[in-house]
mmCIF file of C-alpha atoms in Angstrom:
data_model
loop_
_atom_site.group_PDB
_atom_site.id
_atom_site.type_symbol
_atom_site.label_atom_id
_atom_site.label_comp_id
_atom_site.label_asym_id
_atom_site.label_seq_id
_atom_site.Cartn_x
_atom_site.Cartn_y
_atom_site.Cartn_z
ATOM 1 C CA MET A 1 4.110 -1.796 -16.104
ATOM 2 C CA ARG A 2 4.033 -1.909 -20.031
ATOM 3 C CA SER A 3 7.292 -1.813 -22.162
ATOM 4 C CA MET A 4 8.503 -1.443 -25.259
ATOM 5 C CA ILE A 5 10.381 -4.439 -26.016
ATOM 6 C CA ASP A 6 9.422 -5.869 -28.958
ATOM 7 C CA ILE A 7 7.195 -4.410 -32.123
ATOM 8 C CA LEU A 8 4.818 -7.701 -31.707
ATOM 9 C CA GLU A 9 4.058 -6.323 -28.192
ATOM 10 C CA LEU A 10 1.753 -3.999 -30.529
ATOM 11 C CA SER A 11 -0.700 -4.680 -31.992
ATOM 12 C CA THR A 12 -2.020 -3.552 -35.911
ATOM 13 C CA LYS A 13 -4.641 -1.497 -34.393
ATOM 14 C CA GLU A 14 -2.097 -0.203 -31.739
ATOM 15 C CA ILE A 15 0.348 1.169 -34.283
ATOM 16 C CA ASP A 16 -2.537 3.002 -36.364
ATOM 17 C CA GLU A 17 -3.467 4.706 -33.546
ATOM 18 C CA LEU A 18 0.498 5.240 -32.546
ATOM 19 C CA ILE A 19 0.537 6.437 -36.115
ATOM 20 C CA ASP A 20 -2.567 8.563 -35.867
ATOM 21 C CA VAL A 21 -1.101 10.466 -32.574
ATOM 22 C CA ALA A 22 1.948 11.094 -34.280
ATOM 23 C CA ASN A 23 0.590 12.693 -37.603
ATOM 24 C CA ASP A 24 -1.946 15.208 -35.129
ATOM 25 C CA ILE A 25 1.477 16.319 -33.422
ATOM 26 C CA ILE A 26 2.631 17.250 -36.500
ATOM 27 C CA ALA A 27 -0.625 19.094 -37.090
ATOM 28 C CA ASN A 28 -1.358 20.618 -34.049
ATOM 29 C CA PRO A 29 2.105 20.367 -31.744
ATOM 30 C CA ALA A 30 0.985 23.049 -29.140
ATOM 31 C CA ASP A 31 -1.578 20.754 -27.779
ATOM 32 C CA TYR A 32 1.054 18.647 -26.849
ATOM 33 C CA ALA A 33 3.723 21.122 -25.469
ATOM 34 C CA GLU A 34 2.604 19.899 -22.060
ATOM 35 C CA LYS A 35 1.802 16.414 -22.230
ATOM 36 C CA CYS A 36 4.531 15.230 -19.905
ATOM 37 C CA LYS A 37 5.017 18.352 -17.756
ATOM 38 C CA GLY A 38 6.361 17.197 -14.405
ATOM 39 C CA LYS A 39 7.989 14.061 -15.836
ATOM 40 C CA LYS A 40 11.461 12.860 -16.390
ATOM 41 C CA LEU A 41 12.309 10.342 -19.484
ATOM 42 C CA ALA A 42 15.945 8.368 -18.513
ATOM 43 C CA THR A 43 18.258 7.658 -21.601
ATOM 44 C CA LEU A 44 20.382 4.392 -20.977
ATOM 45 C CA PHE A 45 22.501 4.257 -23.410
ATOM 46 C CA TYR A 46 25.135 1.925 -23.899
ATOM 47 C CA GLU A 47 26.573 2.382 -27.688
ATOM 48 C CA PRO A 48 26.993 5.240 -29.203
ATOM 49 C CA SER A 49 24.093 6.790 -30.957
ATOM 50 C CA THR A 50 22.711 10.200 -32.774
ATOM 51 C CA ARG A 51 19.458 9.704 -34.094
ATOM 52 C CA THR A 52 17.789 7.395 -31.600
ATOM 53 C CA ARG A 53 18.980 8.712 -28.080
ATOM 54 C CA LEU A 54 18.537 12.854 -29.539
ATOM 55 C CA SER A 55 15.073 12.055 -31.047
ATOM 56 C CA PHE A 56 14.067 10.238 -27.616
ATOM 57 C CA GLU A 57 15.292 13.494 -25.506
ATOM 58 C CA ALA A 58 13.392 15.833 -28.067
ATOM 59 C CA ALA A 59 10.820 14.161 -27.967
ATOM 60 C CA MET A 60 10.233 13.899 -24.216
ATOM 61 C CA TYR A 61 11.450 18.324 -24.604
ATOM 62 C CA GLU A 62 8.795 18.774 -26.765
ATOM 63 C CA LEU A 63 6.057 16.855 -25.372
ATOM 64 C CA GLY A 64 7.138 19.241 -21.698
ATOM 65 C CA GLY A 65 9.050 16.443 -20.173
ATOM 66 C CA ASN A 66 12.813 16.792 -19.165
ATOM 67 C CA VAL A 67 15.238 14.334 -19.622
ATOM 68 C CA LEU A 68 18.255 12.462 -17.808
ATOM 69 C CA GLY A 69 21.036 9.393 -18.262
ATOM 70 C CA PHE A 70 24.074 8.584 -19.890
ATOM 71 C CA SER A 71 25.200 7.881 -23.637
ATOM 72 C CA GLU A 72 28.193 5.413 -23.264
ATOM 73 C CA ALA A 73 28.241 2.921 -20.792
ATOM 74 C CA ASN A 74 32.238 3.881 -19.353
ATOM 75 C CA THR A 75 30.402 6.758 -18.261
ATOM 76 C CA SER A 76 27.973 4.118 -15.478
ATOM 77 C CA SER A 77 28.251 2.169 -13.201
ATOM 78 C CA ALA A 78 28.182 -0.563 -15.482
ATOM 79 C CA SER A 79 31.690 0.282 -15.895
ATOM 80 C CA LYS A 80 32.209 -0.564 -12.308
ATOM 81 C CA GLY A 81 30.165 -4.034 -12.950
ATOM 82 C CA GLU A 82 26.315 -3.366 -12.016
ATOM 83 C CA THR A 83 23.882 -5.147 -13.732
ATOM 84 C CA VAL A 84 21.690 -4.125 -16.156
ATOM 85 C CA ALA A 85 18.682 -5.625 -13.882
ATOM 86 C CA ASP A 86 20.301 -3.328 -10.975
ATOM 87 C CA THR A 87 20.839 -0.292 -13.124
ATOM 88 C CA ALA A 88 16.715 -0.837 -13.607
ATOM 89 C CA LYS A 89 15.800 -0.984 -10.315
ATOM 90 C CA ILE A 90 17.438 2.286 -9.290
ATOM 91 C CA ILE A 91 16.520 4.191 -12.312
ATOM 92 C CA SER A 92 13.124 4.283 -11.784
ATOM 93 C CA GLY A 93 13.276 5.881 -8.928
ATOM 94 C CA TYR A 94 14.550 8.304 -10.600
ATOM 95 C CA ALA A 95 12.695 8.703 -14.115
ATOM 96 C CA ASP A 96 9.076 7.758 -14.972
ATOM 97 C CA ILE A 97 9.938 5.547 -18.177
ATOM 98 C CA MET A 98 13.505 5.175 -19.406
ATOM 99 C CA ALA A 99 14.419 4.114 -22.652
ATOM 100 C CA MET A 100 17.462 1.988 -23.027
ATOM 101 C CA ARG A 101 19.911 0.495 -25.697
ATOM 102 C CA HIS A 102 22.592 -1.745 -24.952
ATOM 103 C CA PRO A 103 24.840 -3.740 -26.867
ATOM 104 C CA LYS A 104 23.842 -7.406 -25.642
ATOM 105 C CA GLU A 105 20.617 -8.767 -27.124
ATOM 106 C CA GLY A 106 18.091 -9.121 -24.214
ATOM 107 C CA ALA A 107 19.370 -6.355 -21.987
ATOM 108 C CA PRO A 108 16.559 -3.862 -22.225
ATOM 109 C CA TYR A 109 14.142 -7.097 -21.840
ATOM 110 C CA VAL A 110 16.195 -7.891 -18.678
ATOM 111 C CA ALA A 111 15.270 -4.454 -17.087
ATOM 112 C CA SER A 112 11.612 -4.470 -18.010
ATOM 113 C CA GLN A 113 11.255 -7.603 -16.558
ATOM 114 C CA ASN A 114 13.048 -5.491 -12.863
ATOM 115 C CA ALA A 115 12.087 -1.867 -13.472
ATOM 116 C CA TYR A 116 8.970 -0.585 -11.532
ATOM 117 C CA VAL A 117 8.591 2.132 -14.750
ATOM 118 C CA PRO A 118 7.612 1.051 -18.776
ATOM 119 C CA ILE A 119 10.968 0.234 -20.570
ATOM 120 C CA ILE A 120 11.688 0.902 -24.489
ATOM 121 C CA ASN A 121 13.815 -0.915 -26.246
ATOM 122 C CA ALA A 122 16.157 1.327 -28.378
ATOM 123 C CA GLY A 123 17.754 -1.072 -29.637
ATOM 124 C CA ASP A 124 19.865 -4.356 -28.419
ATOM 125 C CA GLY A 125 21.808 -5.800 -29.860
ATOM 126 C CA GLY A 126 21.322 -7.260 -33.724
ATOM 127 C CA HIS A 127 18.125 -8.443 -32.383
ATOM 128 C CA HIS A 128 14.940 -5.515 -32.363
ATOM 129 C CA HIS A 129 15.164 -2.047 -32.456
ATOM 130 C CA PRO A 130 10.836 -1.437 -31.571
ATOM 131 C CA THR A 131 10.895 2.361 -32.005
ATOM 132 C CA GLN A 132 13.574 2.384 -35.581
ATOM 133 C CA THR A 133 10.559 0.258 -36.638
ATOM 134 C CA LEU A 134 7.596 2.018 -35.745
ATOM 135 C CA THR A 135 9.375 5.066 -37.053
ATOM 136 C CA ASP A 136 9.882 3.208 -40.352
ATOM 137 C CA LEU A 137 5.504 2.287 -40.471
ATOM 138 C CA PHE A 138 4.987 5.831 -39.769
ATOM 139 C CA THR A 139 7.079 7.248 -42.447
ATOM 140 C CA ILE A 140 5.636 4.256 -45.156
ATOM 141 C CA LYS A 141 2.225 4.947 -44.316
ATOM 142 C CA ARG A 142 3.034 8.796 -44.953
ATOM 143 C CA GLU A 143 4.803 8.730 -47.819
ATOM 144 C CA LYS A 144 3.042 5.582 -49.703
ATOM 145 C CA GLY A 145 -0.554 5.858 -47.730
ATOM 146 C CA ARG A 146 -0.955 2.381 -46.977
ATOM 147 C CA LEU A 147 0.933 -0.388 -45.329
ATOM 148 C CA HIS A 148 -0.621 -3.476 -46.837
ATOM 149 C CA ASP A 149 0.069 -4.782 -51.182
ATOM 150 C CA LEU A 150 4.061 -3.176 -51.214
ATOM 151 C CA THR A 151 6.800 -5.266 -52.416
ATOM 152 C CA ILE A 152 9.675 -4.406 -50.383
ATOM 153 C CA GLY A 153 13.769 -4.938 -50.486
ATOM 154 C CA PHE A 154 16.763 -5.235 -47.897
ATOM 155 C CA CYS A 155 19.665 -4.681 -48.745
ATOM 156 C CA GLY A 156 22.678 -5.025 -47.251
ATOM 157 C CA ASP A 157 23.771 -6.481 -43.238
ATOM 158 C CA LEU A 158 20.330 -8.968 -43.119
ATOM 159 C CA LYS A 159 22.762 -10.476 -40.357
ATOM 160 C CA PHE A 160 23.033 -8.058 -38.000
ATOM 161 C CA GLY A 161 20.392 -5.640 -39.090
ATOM 162 C CA ARG A 162 18.081 -5.241 -35.811
ATOM 163 C CA THR A 163 16.430 -2.741 -37.706
ATOM 164 C CA VAL A 164 15.515 -5.087 -40.685
ATOM 165 C CA HIS A 165 14.302 -7.955 -37.731
ATOM 166 C CA SER A 166 11.400 -5.742 -36.366
ATOM 167 C CA LEU A 167 10.081 -4.076 -39.794
ATOM 168 C CA ILE A 168 10.098 -7.462 -41.189
ATOM 169 C CA THR A 169 8.480 -8.497 -38.636
ATOM 170 C CA ALA A 170 6.274 -5.984 -38.304
ATOM 171 C CA MET A 171 5.892 -5.528 -42.445
ATOM 172 C CA ALA A 172 4.583 -9.610 -41.387
ATOM 173 C CA ARG A 173 1.565 -8.582 -40.027
ATOM 174 C CA TYR A 174 -0.455 -6.508 -43.193
ATOM 175 C CA GLU A 175 -1.795 -8.230 -46.343
ATOM 176 C CA ASN A 176 -0.311 -9.403 -49.405
ATOM 177 C CA ILE A 177 3.457 -8.172 -48.206
ATOM 178 C CA ARG A 178 6.064 -9.372 -50.725
ATOM 179 C CA PHE A 179 9.746 -9.449 -49.402
ATOM 180 C CA ILE A 180 13.164 -9.321 -51.395
ATOM 181 C CA LEU A 181 16.628 -9.821 -49.821
ATOM 182 C CA ILE A 182 19.230 -8.773 -50.932
ATOM 183 C CA ALA A 183 22.732 -9.387 -49.257
ATOM 184 C CA PRO A 184 26.009 -11.607 -49.837
ATOM 185 C CA ASP A 185 25.914 -14.826 -48.111
ATOM 186 C CA GLU A 186 27.774 -14.112 -45.061
ATOM 187 C CA LEU A 187 24.716 -11.021 -44.241
ATOM 188 C CA LYS A 188 21.586 -13.080 -44.822
ATOM 189 C CA LEU A 189 18.553 -12.727 -42.828
ATOM 190 C CA PRO A 190 19.217 -15.116 -40.033
ATOM 191 C CA GLY A 191 16.960 -18.377 -39.286
ATOM 192 C CA TYR A 192 14.647 -17.255 -36.677
ATOM 193 C CA ILE A 193 13.154 -14.583 -38.750
ATOM 194 C CA ARG A 194 13.386 -16.555 -42.377
ATOM 195 C CA TYR A 195 11.969 -19.498 -41.173
ATOM 196 C CA GLY A 196 10.630 -18.118 -37.773
ATOM 197 C CA VAL A 197 8.421 -14.751 -39.074
ATOM 198 C CA LEU A 198 8.508 -15.879 -43.035
ATOM 199 C CA GLU A 199 8.267 -19.375 -43.732
ATOM 200 C CA ASN A 200 6.015 -20.047 -40.438
ATOM 201 C CA ASN A 201 3.814 -17.318 -41.657
ATOM 202 C CA GLY A 202 3.623 -18.346 -45.645
ATOM 203 C CA ILE A 203 4.907 -14.718 -46.731
ATOM 204 C CA ALA A 204 6.106 -14.763 -49.402
ATOM 205 C CA TYR A 205 10.095 -13.807 -50.274
ATOM 206 C CA ARG A 206 12.882 -14.650 -52.412
ATOM 207 C CA GLU A 207 16.829 -14.014 -51.605
ATOM 208 C CA THR A 208 19.082 -12.359 -54.343
ATOM 209 C CA THR A 209 22.695 -11.090 -54.134
ATOM 210 C CA SER A 210 21.690 -8.583 -57.367
ATOM 211 C CA LEU A 211 19.969 -5.026 -56.325
ATOM 212 C CA GLU A 212 20.314 -4.159 -59.985
ATOM 213 C CA GLU A 213 17.818 -7.345 -60.940
ATOM 214 C CA VAL A 214 15.250 -6.477 -58.890
ATOM 215 C CA MET A 215 15.406 -2.886 -58.592
ATOM 216 C CA PRO A 216 12.278 -2.604 -61.032
ATOM 217 C CA GLU A 217 9.792 -4.621 -58.196
ATOM 218 C CA LEU A 218 10.467 -2.244 -55.536
ATOM 219 C CA ASP A 219 8.143 -0.188 -54.135
ATOM 220 C CA ILE A 220 10.539 0.359 -50.840
ATOM 221 C CA LEU A 221 14.094 -0.262 -50.676
ATOM 222 C CA TYR A 222 14.990 0.000 -47.305
ATOM 223 C CA MET A 223 19.024 0.398 -47.554
ATOM 224 C CA THR A 224 21.400 -0.806 -44.012
ATOM 225 C CA ARG A 225 25.420 -0.070 -43.683
ATOM 226 C CA VAL A 226 27.557 -3.275 -42.928
ATOM 227 C CA GLN A 227 27.858 -2.942 -39.561
ATOM 228 C CA GLN A 228 31.376 -2.715 -38.037
ATOM 229 C CA GLU A 229 30.532 -2.984 -34.346
ATOM 230 C CA ARG A 230 29.273 -6.561 -35.289
ATOM 231 C CA PHE A 231 31.854 -8.124 -36.677
ATOM 232 C CA SER A 232 34.583 -9.968 -34.555
ATOM 233 C CA ASN A 233 37.679 -9.157 -37.008
ATOM 234 C CA ILE A 234 38.372 -5.768 -39.270
ATOM 235 C CA GLU A 235 39.155 -8.510 -42.337
ATOM 236 C CA ASP A 236 35.361 -9.362 -42.673
ATOM 237 C CA TYR A 237 34.157 -6.608 -41.988
ATOM 238 C CA LEU A 238 36.361 -4.443 -44.874
ATOM 239 C CA ALA A 239 35.165 -7.636 -47.293
ATOM 240 C CA LEU A 240 32.321 -6.949 -47.384
ATOM 241 C CA ARG A 241 31.436 -3.262 -46.566
ATOM 242 C CA ASP A 242 31.556 -1.977 -50.056
ATOM 243 C CA THR A 243 28.729 -4.767 -51.093
ATOM 244 C CA TYR A 244 26.251 -2.546 -52.323
ATOM 245 C CA ILE A 245 25.986 1.225 -52.803
ATOM 246 C CA LEU A 246 23.208 3.109 -54.029
ATOM 247 C CA GLY A 247 23.972 5.666 -56.819
ATOM 248 C CA VAL A 248 21.693 7.276 -59.049
ATOM 249 C CA ASP A 249 22.921 5.128 -62.017
ATOM 250 C CA LYS A 250 21.171 2.364 -60.150
ATOM 251 C CA LEU A 251 17.245 4.372 -59.498
ATOM 252 C CA ALA A 252 17.647 3.963 -63.897
ATOM 253 C CA THR A 253 15.025 1.294 -63.554
ATOM 254 C CA ALA A 254 13.313 1.787 -60.054
ATOM 255 C CA LYS A 255 9.391 2.816 -59.965
ATOM 256 C CA GLU A 256 8.789 6.937 -59.821
ATOM 257 C CA ASP A 257 7.377 6.591 -56.745
ATOM 258 C CA LEU A 258 9.437 4.314 -54.783
ATOM 259 C CA CYS A 259 10.094 4.594 -51.191
ATOM 260 C CA ILE A 260 14.295 4.410 -50.224
ATOM 261 C CA LEU A 261 15.280 4.271 -46.638
ATOM 262 C CA HIS A 262 17.752 3.858 -44.367
ATOM 263 C CA PRO A 263 18.057 3.822 -40.614
ATOM 264 C CA LEU A 264 20.739 5.877 -40.565
ATOM 265 C CA PRO A 265 23.883 6.740 -40.103
ATOM 266 C CA ARG A 266 25.410 5.837 -43.589
ATOM 267 C CA VAL A 267 28.654 5.358 -44.771
ATOM 268 C CA ASN A 268 28.709 5.444 -48.450
ATOM 269 C CA GLU A 269 25.843 2.873 -48.968
ATOM 270 C CA ILE A 270 23.696 5.575 -50.038
ATOM 271 C CA ALA A 271 25.992 7.920 -52.534
ATOM 272 C CA VAL A 272 25.280 11.987 -51.988
ATOM 273 C CA ALA A 273 24.390 12.489 -55.563
ATOM 274 C CA VAL A 274 20.824 10.308 -54.231
ATOM 275 C CA ASP A 275 19.647 12.804 -51.696
ATOM 276 C CA ALA A 276 18.236 15.317 -54.280
ATOM 277 C CA ASP A 277 16.386 12.426 -55.879
ATOM 278 C CA LYS A 278 12.471 13.089 -54.466
ATOM 279 C CA ARG A 279 12.316 9.275 -53.783
ATOM 280 C CA ALA A 280 15.182 9.560 -50.700
ATOM 281 C CA CYS A 281 13.207 9.368 -48.142
ATOM 282 C CA TYR A 282 15.255 8.265 -45.218
ATOM 283 C CA PHE A 283 15.962 12.684 -43.720
ATOM 284 C CA ARG A 284 12.024 12.725 -43.640
ATOM 285 C CA GLN A 285 12.178 9.008 -41.975
ATOM 286 C CA ALA A 286 14.492 10.456 -39.004
ATOM 287 C CA LEU A 287 12.381 13.481 -38.354
ATOM 288 C CA ASN A 288 9.512 11.290 -38.350
ATOM 289 C CA GLY A 289 10.865 9.392 -35.618
ATOM 290 C CA LYS A 290 11.060 11.948 -33.405
ATOM 291 C CA TYR A 291 7.190 12.398 -33.328
ATOM 292 C CA ILE A 292 6.096 8.543 -33.358
ATOM 293 C CA ARG A 293 8.540 8.050 -29.995
ATOM 294 C CA MET A 294 6.529 11.142 -28.373
ATOM 295 C CA ALA A 295 3.410 9.255 -29.629
ATOM 296 C CA LEU A 296 4.656 6.286 -27.609
ATOM 297 C CA ILE A 297 5.887 7.977 -24.901
ATOM 298 C CA LEU A 298 2.136 8.980 -24.245
ATOM 299 C CA LYS A 299 0.936 5.694 -25.044
ATOM 300 C CA LEU A 300 3.434 3.776 -22.430
ATOM 301 C CA LEU A 301 2.817 6.531 -19.463
ATOM 302 C CA ALA A 302 -0.977 6.635 -20.125
ATOM 303 C CA GLU A 303 -0.851 2.940 -19.630
ATOM 304 C CA LYS A 304 1.509 2.982 -16.725
ATOM 305 C CA ASP A 305 -0.028 0.228 -14.818
ATOM 306 C CA THR A 306 -0.217 -2.289 -16.990
ATOM 307 C CA PRO A 307 1.080 -5.355 -15.737
ATOM 308 C CA THR A 308 4.737 -6.190 -16.723
ATOM 309 C CA ALA A 309 4.160 -9.161 -18.863
ATOM 310 C CA LYS A 310 6.209 -12.094 -17.945
ATOM 311 C CA PRO A 311 7.435 -15.342 -19.922
ATOM 312 C CA GLU A 312 5.108 -17.569 -20.640
ATOM 313 C CA GLY A 313 6.307 -21.382 -21.120
ATOM 314 C CA ALA A 314 10.249 -20.171 -20.673
ATOM 315 C CA VAL A 315 11.503 -23.653 -19.298
ATOM 316 C CA SER A 316 15.510 -23.979 -18.194
ATOM 317 C CA PHE A 317 17.510 -27.497 -18.611
ATOM 318 C CA GLU A 318 20.120 -28.695 -16.272
ATOM 319 C CA GLY A 319 23.466 -27.396 -17.988
ATOM 320 C CA ALA A 320 21.877 -25.573 -20.839
ATOM 321 C CA ALA A 321 22.544 -22.150 -21.022
ATOM 322 C CA CYS A 322 22.236 -19.975 -24.500
ATOM 323 C CA ILE A 323 25.336 -20.056 -26.907
ATOM 324 C CA ASN A 324 25.481 -16.554 -28.512
ATOM 325 C CA PRO A 325 27.824 -14.469 -27.238
ATOM 326 C CA ARG A 326 25.896 -11.321 -27.790
ATOM 327 C CA CYS A 327 23.575 -12.784 -25.446
ATOM 328 C CA ILE A 328 22.935 -10.611 -22.209
ATOM 329 C CA SER A 329 22.734 -14.022 -20.449
ATOM 330 C CA SER A 330 26.205 -14.624 -21.035
ATOM 331 C CA THR A 331 27.258 -11.155 -19.045
ATOM 332 C CA GLU A 332 24.814 -10.877 -16.657
ATOM 333 C CA ARG A 333 25.309 -12.619 -13.272
ATOM 334 C CA ASP A 334 22.464 -14.592 -11.652
ATOM 335 C CA LEU A 335 20.245 -14.852 -14.776
ATOM 336 C CA PRO A 336 18.567 -17.783 -15.232
ATOM 337 C CA HIS A 337 19.053 -19.701 -18.900
ATOM 338 C CA LEU A 338 15.259 -19.307 -20.411
ATOM 339 C CA PHE A 339 14.090 -20.853 -23.295
ATOM 340 C CA LYS A 340 10.602 -20.888 -25.057
ATOM 341 C CA GLU A 341 9.047 -23.245 -27.258
ATOM 342 C CA VAL A 342 8.400 -21.729 -30.440
ATOM 343 C CA ASP A 343 7.589 -25.073 -32.315
ATOM 344 C CA LYS A 344 7.548 -28.695 -31.520
ATOM 345 C CA GLY A 345 10.681 -29.380 -29.973
ATOM 346 C CA ILE A 346 12.844 -26.297 -30.959
ATOM 347 C CA PHE A 347 13.433 -23.896 -28.075
ATOM 348 C CA ARG A 348 14.641 -20.825 -28.825
ATOM 349 C CA CYS A 349 16.917 -18.125 -26.211
ATOM 350 C CA ILE A 350 13.904 -16.441 -24.429
ATOM 351 C CA TYR A 351 16.834 -13.424 -24.030
ATOM 352 C CA CYS A 352 18.186 -13.077 -27.754
ATOM 353 C CA ASP A 353 15.941 -16.088 -29.600
ATOM 354 C CA THR A 354 19.281 -18.040 -30.185
ATOM 355 C CA LYS A 355 18.323 -21.654 -31.109
ATOM 356 C CA LEU A 356 18.914 -23.844 -28.230
ATOM 357 C CA ASN A 357 20.871 -27.467 -29.699
ATOM 358 C CA ILE A 358 20.056 -29.883 -27.540
#
């Protein structure tokens, strides 16, 4: 059963095809109004969400299907101790496709290994968010007309920002892409992206703490909020939350065709006054998410008989366990601790990509 857990599971050709379908949905909505008639989408949201959950639900309804599910963990059997694996098996009997958001990294992957229907990762901790990445790619293509020859600045929480991790991974496959990483030292991009994606593939990037310094260079500015829910104590969050605030004044040196993106919700990292600027694309970006998710649902349902991809080259080590407390392996009962070799002698957790210290 083909699922969508990591953006790299889609080739660039498949992404182009999804973008074409999403554009056609916008142009010809009536042609798609009954494409999913008789089908059900289960939205399994263990974390709060507005845009992602409602855009999935709106996508399925506009395709003529139906929706069931839950919007927080305490209204599901997870509150009674049911595992993700068991939930996936059970819900497979009630729905044709599932979208899962979970605070534990790797949870949708575990679900995909146990479900009998396609699973879509709607965000797992600070790890991946592939449908937001599809939304971002779709928006960039609509706004800029291309997915190549771009300088992209990511600003804010690059450590826990799963949308940042997924978009960097996706954009690194396109020609002449340059990244500028704007973050305080405490929120810098994690090593598995910096080394595993950027340096290993010779992708041009640089790190800075100054947004103003690099503003004139940017074709895309991707703002992120500092996520309180990812911090273990409130003091660290309060010390960092106001590090970057994009106001109208800071756009004075920006390109006239700059595209400002944000996965939302925002707190105060983009001033409301910026909304009136033609370069502010984040509300159009949120709407685009519905159309690209419609295209993805159609694709996965059409390919539902594709065998589930099993982990290749996964190994275990006696007494070894993932050290990431946010990894699904820290809580899921009877889940084997598995690792994959990503470079000679370097192993990472198969669920959350945390490096194994041997």
